[in-house]
Amino acid sequence: IVSDGKACGVELADGSTLKADLVISNADIAFTDMVLTPEESRLKDDAHWKSRTLAPSAFIMYLGVDGRIPQLTHHNLLFSKNWEKNFAEIFDRPQWPSDPSFYICAPSVTDPSVAPVGKENLFVLVPIASGLDYSAADLERYGDKILETIETEMSIPDLRKRIEYKKFFSGKDFSTRYNSLGGSALGLAHTMMQTAIFRPNNTNPKVKNLFYVGAGTNPGIGMPICLVSAELAYKR
C-alpha cells in the first residue's frame, strides 16, 4: 500500500490490511515489482523483467536409500566431461544437460540422526536452465539418467534398487512455491549489466520506506550475500 509516495502497509489476499512504518520485501524482486507493487510505483515494466538473464534453475532429488553408502562423503561433486558444452546447455541453448555436473549431499554420513538406522538420506542437485518445460514423465526419465550416472561413476551399482523414497523438485516448483522469475533457483544472473550499480538496488526511488532484500537485489546471489542485502536494507 502506497500513500503520498510512502509505503505504509500491505494488503493481504483476503482483503485485510496490515499497517506499517516501512515495508521490506523478501519475495523475488521481479514478483514484488510486477505483482505486488502499484503500477505507478513499479521499478520496471514486465518486458524489462522478462528480458533479464537468469541464473540456473535446478533439478533436485530427495532420496531415502536402504543401507549405508560408504562410497559417499558428506559433500560429493561430479563434473561434466565437457565443461563448455554443459554451460552452453544451461545458458546459450537451454535444454536438459546431456552430461551434467551435479552435487550429492549425504548428511547422514556426518549426522546419523537425519536418517533411520542403517539407511541413507541423499540430496542430489543438478544445475539446469531456467524456464524449461517438462512433464512428470520427463522428470522420471532424467532422474533415472542421473541415478544411472551415479551408479557408474561413483561405484554404487545397486543404488536404484535400494531407493525407498524419492521426491523431485525443479523449475516449476521454484515458480509456484517461491514465485521465482522463470523458475530460477537463484535469481538474476551476475552478468556485467546485472551486477553492482547495475543490479536492482535495495530501495525503490519512487516509494519511500520500501526496501528489497534477497538474491534479486544488491549485492546478489548466495546465502551469505543475501544476508548482506539484509544488512544493507537495515542500514539504509
JSON list of C-alpha atoms in Angstrom, two decimals:
[
{"chain": "A", "resi": 1, "resn": "ILE", "atom": "CA", "xyz": [0.00, 0.00, 0.00]},
{"chain": "A", "resi": 2, "resn": "VAL", "atom": "CA", "xyz": [1.48, 3.34, -1.08]},
{"chain": "A", "resi": 3, "resn": "SER", "atom": "CA", "xyz": [0.16, 6.68, 0.18]},
{"chain": "A", "resi": 4, "resn": "ASP", "atom": "CA", "xyz": [1.69, 10.11, -0.51]},
{"chain": "A", "resi": 5, "resn": "GLY", "atom": "CA", "xyz": [4.77, 8.44, -2.01]},
{"chain": "A", "resi": 6, "resn": "LYS", "atom": "CA", "xyz": [5.40, 6.25, 1.03]},
{"chain": "A", "resi": 7, "resn": "ALA", "atom": "CA", "xyz": [4.92, 2.54, 1.71]},
{"chain": "A", "resi": 8, "resn": "CYS", "atom": "CA", "xyz": [2.54, 2.34, 4.65]},
{"chain": "A", "resi": 9, "resn": "GLY", "atom": "CA", "xyz": [1.48, -1.31, 4.79]},
{"chain": "A", "resi": 10, "resn": "VAL", "atom": "CA", "xyz": [0.39, -4.38, 2.83]},
{"chain": "A", "resi": 11, "resn": "GLU", "atom": "CA", "xyz": [-2.94, -5.76, 1.68]},
{"chain": "A", "resi": 12, "resn": "LEU", "atom": "CA", "xyz": [-3.35, -9.50, 2.20]},
{"chain": "A", "resi": 13, "resn": "ALA", "atom": "CA", "xyz": [-5.07, -11.97, -0.12]},
{"chain": "A", "resi": 14, "resn": "ASP", "atom": "CA", "xyz": [-8.24, -11.93, 1.98]},
{"chain": "A", "resi": 15, "resn": "GLY", "atom": "CA", "xyz": [-8.53, -8.14, 1.60]},
{"chain": "A", "resi": 16, "resn": "SER", "atom": "CA", "xyz": [-7.41, -7.29, 5.12]},
{"chain": "A", "resi": 17, "resn": "THR", "atom": "CA", "xyz": [-4.57, -4.82, 5.62]},
{"chain": "A", "resi": 18, "resn": "LEU", "atom": "CA", "xyz": [-1.55, -4.52, 7.87]},
{"chain": "A", "resi": 19, "resn": "LYS", "atom": "CA", "xyz": [-0.29, -1.02, 8.59]},
{"chain": "A", "resi": 20, "resn": "ALA", "atom": "CA", "xyz": [3.49, -0.48, 8.76]},
{"chain": "A", "resi": 21, "resn": "ASP", "atom": "CA", "xyz": [6.05, 2.30, 9.11]},
{"chain": "A", "resi": 22, "resn": "LEU", "atom": "CA", "xyz": [8.11, 0.62, 6.38]},
{"chain": "A", "resi": 23, "resn": "VAL", "atom": "CA", "xyz": [7.86, -2.43, 4.14]},
{"chain": "A", "resi": 24, "resn": "ILE", "atom": "CA", "xyz": [10.68, -4.88, 3.39]},
{"chain": "A", "resi": 25, "resn": "SER", "atom": "CA", "xyz": [10.07, -7.42, 0.63]},
{"chain": "A", "resi": 26, "resn": "ASN", "atom": "CA", "xyz": [11.96, -10.71, 0.80]},
{"chain": "A", "resi": 27, "resn": "ALA", "atom": "CA", "xyz": [9.96, -12.05, -2.16]},
{"chain": "A", "resi": 28, "resn": "ASP", "atom": "CA", "xyz": [11.55, -12.40, -5.59]},
{"chain": "A", "resi": 29, "resn": "ILE", "atom": "CA", "xyz": [12.13, -8.79, -6.66]},
{"chain": "A", "resi": 30, "resn": "ALA", "atom": "CA", "xyz": [10.55, -9.28, -10.10]},
{"chain": "A", "resi": 31, "resn": "PHE", "atom": "CA", "xyz": [7.42, -10.75, -8.50]},
{"chain": "A", "resi": 32, "resn": "THR", "atom": "CA", "xyz": [7.36, -7.92, -5.96]},
{"chain": "A", "resi": 33, "resn": "ASP", "atom": "CA", "xyz": [7.55, -5.35, -8.74]},
{"chain": "A", "resi": 34, "resn": "MET", "atom": "CA", "xyz": [5.22, -6.99, -11.30]},
{"chain": "A", "resi": 35, "resn": "VAL", "atom": "CA", "xyz": [2.53, -8.32, -8.95]},
{"chain": "A", "resi": 36, "resn": "LEU", "atom": "CA", "xyz": [2.66, -6.72, -5.50]},
{"chain": "A", "resi": 37, "resn": "THR", "atom": "CA", "xyz": [3.55, -3.09, -6.26]},
{"chain": "A", "resi": 38, "resn": "PRO", "atom": "CA", "xyz": [1.04, -0.50, -7.56]},
{"chain": "A", "resi": 39, "resn": "GLU", "atom": "CA", "xyz": [1.68, 0.11, -11.26]},
{"chain": "A", "resi": 40, "resn": "GLU", "atom": "CA", "xyz": [2.66, 3.77, -10.86]},
{"chain": "A", "resi": 41, "resn": "SER", "atom": "CA", "xyz": [5.24, 2.82, -8.23]},
{"chain": "A", "resi": 42, "resn": "ARG", "atom": "CA", "xyz": [6.94, -0.02, -10.10]},
{"chain": "A", "resi": 43, "resn": "LEU", "atom": "CA", "xyz": [10.66, -0.09, -10.81]},
{"chain": "A", "resi": 44, "resn": "LYS", "atom": "CA", "xyz": [10.32, -1.54, -14.34]},
{"chain": "A", "resi": 45, "resn": "ASP", "atom": "CA", "xyz": [7.67, -2.92, -16.72]},
{"chain": "A", "resi": 46, "resn": "ASP", "atom": "CA", "xyz": [7.03, -6.61, -17.42]},
{"chain": "A", "resi": 47, "resn": "ALA", "atom": "CA", "xyz": [9.11, -6.55, -20.63]},
{"chain": "A", "resi": 48, "resn": "HIS", "atom": "CA", "xyz": [12.17, -5.47, -18.66]},
{"chain": "A", "resi": 49, "resn": "TRP", "atom": "CA", "xyz": [11.88, -8.26, -16.12]},
{"chain": "A", "resi": 50, "resn": "LYS", "atom": "CA", "xyz": [11.16, -10.92, -18.73]},
{"chain": "A", "resi": 51, "resn": "SER", "atom": "CA", "xyz": [14.29, -9.90, -20.66]},
{"chain": "A", "resi": 52, "resn": "ARG", "atom": "CA", "xyz": [16.61, -10.45, -17.67]},
{"chain": "A", "resi": 53, "resn": "THR", "atom": "CA", "xyz": [19.35, -13.09, -17.74]},
{"chain": "A", "resi": 54, "resn": "LEU", "atom": "CA", "xyz": [18.55, -15.66, -15.09]},
{"chain": "A", "resi": 55, "resn": "ALA", "atom": "CA", "xyz": [20.88, -17.79, -13.03]},
{"chain": "A", "resi": 56, "resn": "PRO", "atom": "CA", "xyz": [20.33, -21.56, -13.37]},
{"chain": "A", "resi": 57, "resn": "SER", "atom": "CA", "xyz": [17.38, -23.46, -12.05]},
{"chain": "A", "resi": 58, "resn": "ALA", "atom": "CA", "xyz": [17.90, -26.89, -10.52]},
{"chain": "A", "resi": 59, "resn": "PHE", "atom": "CA", "xyz": [16.71, -30.46, -10.84]},
{"chain": "A", "resi": 60, "resn": "ILE", "atom": "CA", "xyz": [16.67, -31.83, -7.29]},
{"chain": "A", "resi": 61, "resn": "MET", "atom": "CA", "xyz": [16.10, -35.35, -6.00]},
{"chain": "A", "resi": 62, "resn": "TYR", "atom": "CA", "xyz": [15.42, -36.16, -2.36]},
{"chain": "A", "resi": 63, "resn": "LEU", "atom": "CA", "xyz": [16.23, -39.83, -1.80]},
{"chain": "A", "resi": 64, "resn": "GLY", "atom": "CA", "xyz": [15.81, -42.28, 1.06]},
{"chain": "A", "resi": 65, "resn": "VAL", "atom": "CA", "xyz": [18.09, -45.28, 0.49]},
{"chain": "A", "resi": 66, "resn": "ASP", "atom": "CA", "xyz": [18.18, -48.65, 2.23]},
{"chain": "A", "resi": 67, "resn": "GLY", "atom": "CA", "xyz": [21.62, -49.44, 3.64]},
{"chain": "A", "resi": 68, "resn": "ARG", "atom": "CA", "xyz": [24.62, -47.20, 4.10]},
{"chain": "A", "resi": 69, "resn": "ILE", "atom": "CA", "xyz": [26.69, -45.92, 1.16]},
{"chain": "A", "resi": 70, "resn": "PRO", "atom": "CA", "xyz": [30.40, -45.90, 2.13]},
{"chain": "A", "resi": 71, "resn": "GLN", "atom": "CA", "xyz": [31.35, -44.62, -1.36]},
{"chain": "A", "resi": 72, "resn": "LEU", "atom": "CA", "xyz": [29.92, -41.19, -0.48]},
{"chain": "A", "resi": 73, "resn": "THR", "atom": "CA", "xyz": [31.22, -38.49, 1.84]},
{"chain": "A", "resi": 74, "resn": "HIS", "atom": "CA", "xyz": [29.06, -35.65, 3.19]},
{"chain": "A", "resi": 75, "resn": "HIS", "atom": "CA", "xyz": [29.73, -33.47, 0.10]},
{"chain": "A", "resi": 76, "resn": "ASN", "atom": "CA", "xyz": [30.23, -35.07, -3.33]},
{"chain": "A", "resi": 77, "resn": "LEU", "atom": "CA", "xyz": [30.77, -33.37, -6.70]},
{"chain": "A", "resi": 78, "resn": "LEU", "atom": "CA", "xyz": [30.78, -34.96, -10.14]},
{"chain": "A", "resi": 79, "resn": "PHE", "atom": "CA", "xyz": [31.87, -32.71, -13.02]},
{"chain": "A", "resi": 80, "resn": "SER", "atom": "CA", "xyz": [30.83, -32.86, -16.67]},
{"chain": "A", "resi": 81, "resn": "LYS", "atom": "CA", "xyz": [33.46, -34.20, -19.03]},
{"chain": "A", "resi": 82, "resn": "ASN", "atom": "CA", "xyz": [32.72, -31.27, -21.36]},
{"chain": "A", "resi": 83, "resn": "TRP", "atom": "CA", "xyz": [32.51, -28.16, -19.21]},
{"chain": "A", "resi": 84, "resn": "GLU", "atom": "CA", "xyz": [31.83, -25.74, -22.09]},
{"chain": "A", "resi": 85, "resn": "LYS", "atom": "CA", "xyz": [29.01, -27.89, -23.54]},
{"chain": "A", "resi": 86, "resn": "ASN", "atom": "CA", "xyz": [27.43, -28.20, -20.10]},
{"chain": "A", "resi": 87, "resn": "PHE", "atom": "CA", "xyz": [27.38, -24.40, -19.66]},
{"chain": "A", "resi": 88, "resn": "ALA", "atom": "CA", "xyz": [26.05, -23.91, -23.21]},
{"chain": "A", "resi": 89, "resn": "GLU", "atom": "CA", "xyz": [23.12, -26.22, -22.48]},
{"chain": "A", "resi": 90, "resn": "ILE", "atom": "CA", "xyz": [22.28, -24.13, -19.41]},
{"chain": "A", "resi": 91, "resn": "PHE", "atom": "CA", "xyz": [22.76, -20.59, -20.79]},
{"chain": "A", "resi": 92, "resn": "ASP", "atom": "CA", "xyz": [23.17, -20.47, -24.59]},
{"chain": "A", "resi": 93, "resn": "ARG", "atom": "CA", "xyz": [20.97, -23.33, -25.86]},
{"chain": "A", "resi": 94, "resn": "PRO", "atom": "CA", "xyz": [18.63, -24.06, -22.93]},
{"chain": "A", "resi": 95, "resn": "GLN", "atom": "CA", "xyz": [17.90, -27.78, -22.64]},
{"chain": "A", "resi": 96, "resn": "TRP", "atom": "CA", "xyz": [18.28, -30.62, -20.19]},
{"chain": "A", "resi": 97, "resn": "PRO", "atom": "CA", "xyz": [22.08, -31.07, -19.83]},
{"chain": "A", "resi": 98, "resn": "SER", "atom": "CA", "xyz": [23.20, -34.19, -21.68]},
{"chain": "A", "resi": 99, "resn": "ASP", "atom": "CA", "xyz": [26.29, -34.69, -19.50]},
{"chain": "A", "resi": 100, "resn": "PRO", "atom": "CA", "xyz": [25.62, -32.61, -16.39]},
{"chain": "A", "resi": 101, "resn": "SER", "atom": "CA", "xyz": [27.73, -31.67, -13.45]},
{"chain": "A", "resi": 102, "resn": "PHE", "atom": "CA", "xyz": [25.96, -32.30, -10.17]},
{"chain": "A", "resi": 103, "resn": "TYR", "atom": "CA", "xyz": [26.24, -32.33, -6.39]},
{"chain": "A", "resi": 104, "resn": "ILE", "atom": "CA", "xyz": [25.26, -35.03, -3.89]},
{"chain": "A", "resi": 105, "resn": "CYS", "atom": "CA", "xyz": [24.87, -34.32, -0.20]},
{"chain": "A", "resi": 106, "resn": "ALA", "atom": "CA", "xyz": [24.81, -37.30, 2.16]},
{"chain": "A", "resi": 107, "resn": "PRO", "atom": "CA", "xyz": [24.23, -35.59, 5.53]},
{"chain": "A", "resi": 108, "resn": "SER", "atom": "CA", "xyz": [23.67, -38.91, 7.28]},
{"chain": "A", "resi": 109, "resn": "VAL", "atom": "CA", "xyz": [27.40, -39.58, 6.87]},
{"chain": "A", "resi": 110, "resn": "THR", "atom": "CA", "xyz": [28.07, -36.79, 9.38]},
{"chain": "A", "resi": 111, "resn": "ASP", "atom": "CA", "xyz": [24.81, -36.81, 11.36]},
{"chain": "A", "resi": 112, "resn": "PRO", "atom": "CA", "xyz": [23.21, -40.29, 11.57]},
{"chain": "A", "resi": 113, "resn": "SER", "atom": "CA", "xyz": [20.10, -38.81, 13.20]},
{"chain": "A", "resi": 114, "resn": "VAL", "atom": "CA", "xyz": [18.85, -37.44, 9.85]},
{"chain": "A", "resi": 115, "resn": "ALA", "atom": "CA", "xyz": [18.11, -40.96, 8.56]},
{"chain": "A", "resi": 116, "resn": "PRO", "atom": "CA", "xyz": [16.73, -44.17, 10.10]},
{"chain": "A", "resi": 117, "resn": "VAL", "atom": "CA", "xyz": [19.33, -46.62, 11.41]},
{"chain": "A", "resi": 118, "resn": "GLY", "atom": "CA", "xyz": [21.06, -48.43, 8.58]},
{"chain": "A", "resi": 119, "resn": "LYS", "atom": "CA", "xyz": [19.72, -46.11, 5.88]},
{"chain": "A", "resi": 120, "resn": "GLU", "atom": "CA", "xyz": [20.96, -43.07, 3.96]},
{"chain": "A", "resi": 121, "resn": "ASN", "atom": "CA", "xyz": [19.43, -39.67, 3.27]},
{"chain": "A", "resi": 122, "resn": "LEU", "atom": "CA", "xyz": [20.58, -38.11, -0.04]},
{"chain": "A", "resi": 123, "resn": "PHE", "atom": "CA", "xyz": [20.07, -34.73, -1.70]},
{"chain": "A", "resi": 124, "resn": "VAL", "atom": "CA", "xyz": [21.05, -34.60, -5.39]},
{"chain": "A", "resi": 125, "resn": "LEU", "atom": "CA", "xyz": [21.22, -31.23, -7.19]},
{"chain": "A", "resi": 126, "resn": "VAL", "atom": "CA", "xyz": [21.74, -30.81, -10.94]},
{"chain": "A", "resi": 127, "resn": "PRO", "atom": "CA", "xyz": [22.07, -27.25, -12.34]},
{"chain": "A", "resi": 128, "resn": "ILE", "atom": "CA", "xyz": [19.73, -26.82, -15.33]},
{"chain": "A", "resi": 129, "resn": "ALA", "atom": "CA", "xyz": [18.49, -23.95, -17.48]},
{"chain": "A", "resi": 130, "resn": "SER", "atom": "CA", "xyz": [15.73, -21.74, -16.12]},
{"chain": "A", "resi": 131, "resn": "GLY", "atom": "CA", "xyz": [12.40, -21.75, -17.94]},
{"chain": "A", "resi": 132, "resn": "LEU", "atom": "CA", "xyz": [12.46, -25.36, -19.18]},
{"chain": "A", "resi": 133, "resn": "ASP", "atom": "CA", "xyz": [9.11, -27.02, -19.83]},
{"chain": "A", "resi": 134, "resn": "TYR", "atom": "CA", "xyz": [8.66, -30.63, -18.74]},
{"chain": "A", "resi": 135, "resn": "SER", "atom": "CA", "xyz": [6.22, -33.30, -17.62]},
{"chain": "A", "resi": 136, "resn": "ALA", "atom": "CA", "xyz": [6.28, -35.68, -14.65]},
{"chain": "A", "resi": 137, "resn": "ALA", "atom": "CA", "xyz": [7.47, -38.38, -17.06]},
{"chain": "A", "resi": 138, "resn": "ASP", "atom": "CA", "xyz": [10.34, -36.14, -18.18]},
{"chain": "A", "resi": 139, "resn": "LEU", "atom": "CA", "xyz": [11.47, -35.78, -14.56]},
{"chain": "A", "resi": 140, "resn": "GLU", "atom": "CA", "xyz": [11.34, -39.55, -14.06]},
{"chain": "A", "resi": 141, "resn": "ARG", "atom": "CA", "xyz": [13.46, -40.14, -17.18]},
{"chain": "A", "resi": 142, "resn": "TYR", "atom": "CA", "xyz": [16.02, -37.50, -16.25]},
{"chain": "A", "resi": 143, "resn": "GLY", "atom": "CA", "xyz": [16.16, -38.72, -12.66]},
{"chain": "A", "resi": 144, "resn": "ASP", "atom": "CA", "xyz": [16.87, -42.24, -13.89]},
{"chain": "A", "resi": 145, "resn": "LYS", "atom": "CA", "xyz": [19.65, -40.89, -16.12]},
{"chain": "A", "resi": 146, "resn": "ILE", "atom": "CA", "xyz": [21.28, -39.14, -13.12]},
{"chain": "A", "resi": 147, "resn": "LEU", "atom": "CA", "xyz": [20.93, -42.22, -10.92]},
{"chain": "A", "resi": 148, "resn": "GLU", "atom": "CA", "xyz": [22.49, -44.40, -13.60]},
{"chain": "A", "resi": 149, "resn": "THR", "atom": "CA", "xyz": [25.42, -41.97, -13.80]},
{"chain": "A", "resi": 150, "resn": "ILE", "atom": "CA", "xyz": [25.84, -42.09, -10.02]},
{"chain": "A", "resi": 151, "resn": "GLU", "atom": "CA", "xyz": [25.83, -45.89, -10.07]},
{"chain": "A", "resi": 152, "resn": "THR", "atom": "CA", "xyz": [28.52, -45.96, -12.76]},
{"chain": "A", "resi": 153, "resn": "GLU", "atom": "CA", "xyz": [30.78, -43.05, -11.85]},
{"chain": "A", "resi": 154, "resn": "MET", "atom": "CA", "xyz": [30.61, -43.45, -8.06]},
{"chain": "A", "resi": 155, "resn": "SER", "atom": "CA", "xyz": [30.68, -47.25, -7.97]},
{"chain": "A", "resi": 156, "resn": "ILE", "atom": "CA", "xyz": [27.25, -47.74, -6.38]},
{"chain": "A", "resi": 157, "resn": "PRO", "atom": "CA", "xyz": [25.87, -50.38, -8.80]},
{"chain": "A", "resi": 158, "resn": "ASP", "atom": "CA", "xyz": [22.66, -51.20, -6.92]},
{"chain": "A", "resi": 159, "resn": "LEU", "atom": "CA", "xyz": [21.59, -47.67, -5.92]},
{"chain": "A", "resi": 160, "resn": "ARG", "atom": "CA", "xyz": [18.30, -47.59, -7.85]},
{"chain": "A", "resi": 161, "resn": "LYS", "atom": "CA", "xyz": [17.18, -50.94, -6.39]},
{"chain": "A", "resi": 162, "resn": "ARG", "atom": "CA", "xyz": [17.76, -49.63, -2.86]},
{"chain": "A", "resi": 163, "resn": "ILE", "atom": "CA", "xyz": [15.75, -46.41, -3.14]},
{"chain": "A", "resi": 164, "resn": "GLU", "atom": "CA", "xyz": [12.76, -46.46, -0.75]},
{"chain": "A", "resi": 165, "resn": "TYR", "atom": "CA", "xyz": [11.71, -42.82, -1.10]},
{"chain": "A", "resi": 166, "resn": "LYS", "atom": "CA", "xyz": [12.10, -40.38, -4.00]},
{"chain": "A", "resi": 167, "resn": "LYS", "atom": "CA", "xyz": [10.82, -36.84, -4.48]},
{"chain": "A", "resi": 168, "resn": "PHE", "atom": "CA", "xyz": [11.60, -34.39, -7.30]},
{"chain": "A", "resi": 169, "resn": "PHE", "atom": "CA", "xyz": [11.79, -30.59, -7.06]},
{"chain": "A", "resi": 170, "resn": "SER", "atom": "CA", "xyz": [12.56, -28.50, -10.13]},
{"chain": "A", "resi": 171, "resn": "GLY", "atom": "CA", "xyz": [11.94, -25.28, -12.07]},
{"chain": "A", "resi": 172, "resn": "LYS", "atom": "CA", "xyz": [8.14, -25.23, -11.92]},
{"chain": "A", "resi": 173, "resn": "ASP", "atom": "CA", "xyz": [8.31, -25.81, -8.17]},
{"chain": "A", "resi": 174, "resn": "PHE", "atom": "CA", "xyz": [10.58, -22.79, -7.72]},
{"chain": "A", "resi": 175, "resn": "SER", "atom": "CA", "xyz": [7.98, -20.77, -9.66]},
{"chain": "A", "resi": 176, "resn": "THR", "atom": "CA", "xyz": [4.90, -21.97, -7.80]},
{"chain": "A", "resi": 177, "resn": "ARG", "atom": "CA", "xyz": [6.36, -22.15, -4.29]},
{"chain": "A", "resi": 178, "resn": "TYR", "atom": "CA", "xyz": [8.64, -19.09, -4.34]},
{"chain": "A", "resi": 179, "resn": "ASN", "atom": "CA", "xyz": [7.27, -17.01, -7.27]},
{"chain": "A", "resi": 180, "resn": "SER", "atom": "CA", "xyz": [10.77, -17.17, -8.75]},
{"chain": "A", "resi": 181, "resn": "LEU", "atom": "CA", "xyz": [11.11, -15.50, -12.16]},
{"chain": "A", "resi": 182, "resn": "GLY", "atom": "CA", "xyz": [11.48, -18.23, -14.80]},
{"chain": "A", "resi": 183, "resn": "GLY", "atom": "CA", "xyz": [11.79, -20.88, -12.11]},
{"chain": "A", "resi": 184, "resn": "SER", "atom": "CA", "xyz": [15.37, -19.86, -11.34]},
{"chain": "A", "resi": 185, "resn": "ALA", "atom": "CA", "xyz": [16.79, -21.43, -8.19]},
{"chain": "A", "resi": 186, "resn": "LEU", "atom": "CA", "xyz": [19.00, -18.40, -7.56]},
{"chain": "A", "resi": 187, "resn": "GLY", "atom": "CA", "xyz": [17.62, -15.25, -9.17]},
{"chain": "A", "resi": 188, "resn": "LEU", "atom": "CA", "xyz": [19.20, -12.75, -11.53]},
{"chain": "A", "resi": 189, "resn": "ALA", "atom": "CA", "xyz": [22.48, -13.95, -13.02]},
{"chain": "A", "resi": 190, "resn": "HIS", "atom": "CA", "xyz": [25.64, -11.96, -12.29]},
{"chain": "A", "resi": 191, "resn": "THR", "atom": "CA", "xyz": [26.21, -10.63, -15.78]},
{"chain": "A", "resi": 192, "resn": "MET", "atom": "CA", "xyz": [28.07, -7.34, -16.12]},
{"chain": "A", "resi": 193, "resn": "MET", "atom": "CA", "xyz": [24.81, -5.39, -16.54]},
{"chain": "A", "resi": 194, "resn": "GLN", "atom": "CA", "xyz": [23.17, -7.13, -13.57]},
{"chain": "A", "resi": 195, "resn": "THR", "atom": "CA", "xyz": [25.94, -6.63, -11.03]},
{"chain": "A", "resi": 196, "resn": "ALA", "atom": "CA", "xyz": [26.93, -3.88, -8.57]},
{"chain": "A", "resi": 197, "resn": "ILE", "atom": "CA", "xyz": [25.44, -0.49, -9.59]},
{"chain": "A", "resi": 198, "resn": "PHE", "atom": "CA", "xyz": [23.52, -2.16, -12.45]},
{"chain": "A", "resi": 199, "resn": "ARG", "atom": "CA", "xyz": [21.73, -4.60, -10.14]},
{"chain": "A", "resi": 200, "resn": "PRO", "atom": "CA", "xyz": [18.35, -3.62, -8.64]},
{"chain": "A", "resi": 201, "resn": "ASN", "atom": "CA", "xyz": [19.00, -1.54, -5.55]},
{"chain": "A", "resi": 202, "resn": "ASN", "atom": "CA", "xyz": [17.67, -2.25, -2.05]},
{"chain": "A", "resi": 203, "resn": "THR", "atom": "CA", "xyz": [15.39, 0.80, -2.22]},
{"chain": "A", "resi": 204, "resn": "ASN", "atom": "CA", "xyz": [12.62, 1.97, -4.52]},
{"chain": "A", "resi": 205, "resn": "PRO", "atom": "CA", "xyz": [13.38, 5.51, -5.80]},
{"chain": "A", "resi": 206, "resn": "LYS", "atom": "CA", "xyz": [9.65, 6.17, -6.31]},
{"chain": "A", "resi": 207, "resn": "VAL", "atom": "CA", "xyz": [8.47, 4.97, -2.90]},
{"chain": "A", "resi": 208, "resn": "LYS", "atom": "CA", "xyz": [9.93, 5.96, 0.43]},
{"chain": "A", "resi": 209, "resn": "ASN", "atom": "CA", "xyz": [10.23, 3.25, 3.09]},
{"chain": "A", "resi": 210, "resn": "LEU", "atom": "CA", "xyz": [10.03, 0.37, 0.59]},
{"chain": "A", "resi": 211, "resn": "PHE", "atom": "CA", "xyz": [13.08, -1.90, 0.76]},
{"chain": "A", "resi": 212, "resn": "TYR", "atom": "CA", "xyz": [14.19, -5.08, -1.02]},
{"chain": "A", "resi": 213, "resn": "VAL", "atom": "CA", "xyz": [16.29, -7.97, 0.28]},
{"chain": "A", "resi": 214, "resn": "GLY", "atom": "CA", "xyz": [17.30, -11.30, -1.24]},
{"chain": "A", "resi": 215, "resn": "ALA", "atom": "CA", "xyz": [19.08, -12.65, -4.29]},
{"chain": "A", "resi": 216, "resn": "GLY", "atom": "CA", "xyz": [17.48, -10.30, -6.83]},
{"chain": "A", "resi": 217, "resn": "THR", "atom": "CA", "xyz": [18.76, -7.13, -5.26]},
{"chain": "A", "resi": 218, "resn": "ASN", "atom": "CA", "xyz": [22.19, -5.86, -4.17]},
{"chain": "A", "resi": 219, "resn": "PRO", "atom": "CA", "xyz": [24.69, -7.36, -3.68]},
{"chain": "A", "resi": 220, "resn": "GLY", "atom": "CA", "xyz": [23.43, -10.63, -5.23]},
{"chain": "A", "resi": 221, "resn": "ILE", "atom": "CA", "xyz": [23.22, -14.41, -5.17]},
{"chain": "A", "resi": 222, "resn": "GLY", "atom": "CA", "xyz": [24.14, -16.81, -2.38]},
{"chain": "A", "resi": 223, "resn": "MET", "atom": "CA", "xyz": [23.13, -17.13, 1.26]},
{"chain": "A", "resi": 224, "resn": "PRO", "atom": "CA", "xyz": [25.97, -15.02, 2.76]},
{"chain": "A", "resi": 225, "resn": "ILE", "atom": "CA", "xyz": [25.39, -12.35, 0.10]},
{"chain": "A", "resi": 226, "resn": "CYS", "atom": "CA", "xyz": [21.63, -12.33, 0.75]},
{"chain": "A", "resi": 227, "resn": "LEU", "atom": "CA", "xyz": [22.41, -11.73, 4.42]},
{"chain": "A", "resi": 228, "resn": "VAL", "atom": "CA", "xyz": [24.47, -8.72, 3.31]},
{"chain": "A", "resi": 229, "resn": "SER", "atom": "CA", "xyz": [21.42, -7.46, 1.41]},
{"chain": "A", "resi": 230, "resn": "ALA", "atom": "CA", "xyz": [19.51, -7.55, 4.70]},
{"chain": "A", "resi": 231, "resn": "GLU", "atom": "CA", "xyz": [22.33, -5.63, 6.38]},
{"chain": "A", "resi": 232, "resn": "LEU", "atom": "CA", "xyz": [22.22, -3.02, 3.60]},
{"chain": "A", "resi": 233, "resn": "ALA", "atom": "CA", "xyz": [18.45, -2.65, 3.94]},
{"chain": "A", "resi": 234, "resn": "TYR", "atom": "CA", "xyz": [18.84, -2.26, 7.71]},
{"chain": "A", "resi": 235, "resn": "LYS", "atom": "CA", "xyz": [21.48, 0.46, 7.34]},
{"chain": "A", "resi": 236, "resn": "ARG", "atom": "CA", "xyz": [19.52, 2.32, 4.68]}
]
